[in-house]
Amino acid sequence: MSISVGLGSYLLVGAMLFCLGLYGVFVKRNIIAILMSVELMLNAVNINFIAFSRFAPWASPGTNPLIGQVAAIFVIVVAAAEIAVGLALVIAIYRNRRTTNVDEFNWLKW
């Protein structure tokens, strides 16, 4: 007996990871934890890209099966650039404010 994992299973895992990342963005107060939650959301999108490229109806033998993988690699590259810029901003903010707590950022208040 063979157990096959279908598209629905991958989409469920991707949705759970995305919801977990969204929860982290809304609940966490540390900016580094918020950045990690955003990365978790981007990884959930990558899982969906790869799953759709493997199981989608348009992924017939005559089409290019690498479309989802290329999209996932693009998201990984953008996420790496985003994390580099984000950590640079966190370091600059920490040098000025001596905190990474989001609740204490009040630059735009009158």
Coordinates of C-alpha atoms in Angstrom, one line a residue:
M1 CA 0.0 0.0 0.0
S2 CA 1.4 3.3 -1.1
I3 CA 0.5 6.6 0.4
S4 CA 0.6 9.6 -2.0
V5 CA 0.8 13.2 -1.0
G6 CA -1.4 15.4 -3.1
L7 CA -1.6 19.0 -3.9
G8 CA -4.0 19.6 -1.0
S9 CA -1.5 18.4 1.6
Y10 CA 1.1 20.8 0.3
L11 CA -1.3 23.7 0.2
L12 CA -2.4 22.9 3.8
V13 CA 1.2 23.0 5.0
G14 CA 1.8 26.2 3.1
A15 CA -1.4 27.8 4.5
M16 CA -0.5 26.7 8.1
L17 CA 3.0 28.2 7.7
F18 CA 1.6 31.4 6.3
C19 CA -0.9 31.8 9.1
L20 CA 1.8 31.1 11.7
G21 CA 4.0 33.8 10.1
L22 CA 1.0 36.2 10.0
Y23 CA 0.3 35.5 13.7
G24 CA 3.9 36.3 14.5
V25 CA 3.8 39.6 12.6
F26 CA 0.7 40.7 14.5
V27 CA 1.7 39.5 18.0
K28 CA 5.4 39.9 18.3
R29 CA 6.9 43.2 19.5
N30 CA 10.5 42.5 18.7
I31 CA 11.5 43.6 15.2
I32 CA 13.8 40.6 14.7
A33 CA 11.0 38.2 15.5
I34 CA 8.8 40.1 13.1
L35 CA 11.4 39.8 10.3
M36 CA 11.6 36.0 11.1
S37 CA 7.8 35.8 10.8
V38 CA 7.9 37.5 7.4
E39 CA 10.5 35.0 6.2
L40 CA 8.2 32.2 7.4
M41 CA 5.5 33.7 5.3
L42 CA 7.8 33.8 2.2
N43 CA 8.7 30.2 2.7
A44 CA 5.0 29.3 2.8
V45 CA 4.7 31.0 -0.6
N46 CA 7.7 29.0 -1.9
I47 CA 6.0 25.7 -0.9
N48 CA 2.9 26.7 -2.8
F49 CA 4.9 27.7 -5.9
I50 CA 6.7 24.3 -5.9
A51 CA 3.5 22.4 -5.3
F52 CA 1.6 24.2 -8.1
S53 CA 4.5 23.6 -10.5
R54 CA 4.4 19.9 -9.7
F55 CA 0.7 19.2 -9.4
A56 CA -1.0 21.8 -11.5
P57 CA -3.1 20.7 -14.5
W58 CA -1.1 22.9 -16.9
A59 CA 2.1 20.9 -15.9
S60 CA 1.6 18.4 -18.7
P61 CA 4.5 16.6 -20.2
G62 CA 4.8 19.2 -23.0
T63 CA 5.2 22.2 -20.7
N64 CA 8.2 23.4 -18.7
P65 CA 8.2 21.9 -15.2
L66 CA 10.7 24.4 -13.8
I67 CA 8.4 27.5 -13.7
G68 CA 7.5 27.0 -10.0
Q69 CA 11.1 26.3 -9.1
V70 CA 12.3 29.4 -10.9
A71 CA 9.6 31.5 -9.1
A72 CA 10.7 30.0 -5.7
I73 CA 14.4 30.8 -6.4
F74 CA 13.3 34.3 -7.2
V75 CA 11.4 34.6 -3.9
I76 CA 14.5 33.3 -2.0
V77 CA 16.7 35.9 -3.6
V78 CA 14.3 38.7 -2.8
A79 CA 13.9 37.4 0.7
A80 CA 17.7 37.4 1.2
A81 CA 17.9 41.0 0.0
E82 CA 15.0 41.9 2.2
I83 CA 16.6 40.4 5.3
A84 CA 19.9 42.1 4.6
V85 CA 18.2 45.5 4.4
G86 CA 16.0 44.7 7.3
L87 CA 18.9 43.7 9.6
A88 CA 20.8 46.8 8.5
L89 CA 17.8 48.9 9.5
V90 CA 17.5 47.1 12.9
I91 CA 21.2 47.7 13.6
A92 CA 20.8 51.4 12.8
I93 CA 17.7 51.7 14.9
Y94 CA 19.3 49.9 17.8
R95 CA 22.3 52.2 17.7
N96 CA 20.0 55.3 18.0
R97 CA 17.2 54.0 20.3
R98 CA 19.0 51.1 22.2
T99 CA 15.9 48.9 21.7
T100 CA 14.3 46.6 19.1
N101 CA 10.8 46.8 20.7
V102 CA 8.3 48.0 18.1
D103 CA 6.1 49.6 20.7
E104 CA 8.9 52.1 21.6
F105 CA 9.2 53.4 18.0
N106 CA 7.5 56.8 18.1
W107 CA 9.2 58.8 15.4
L108 CA 6.0 59.7 13.6
K109 CA 4.0 60.8 16.6
W110 CA 3.5 64.6 17.2

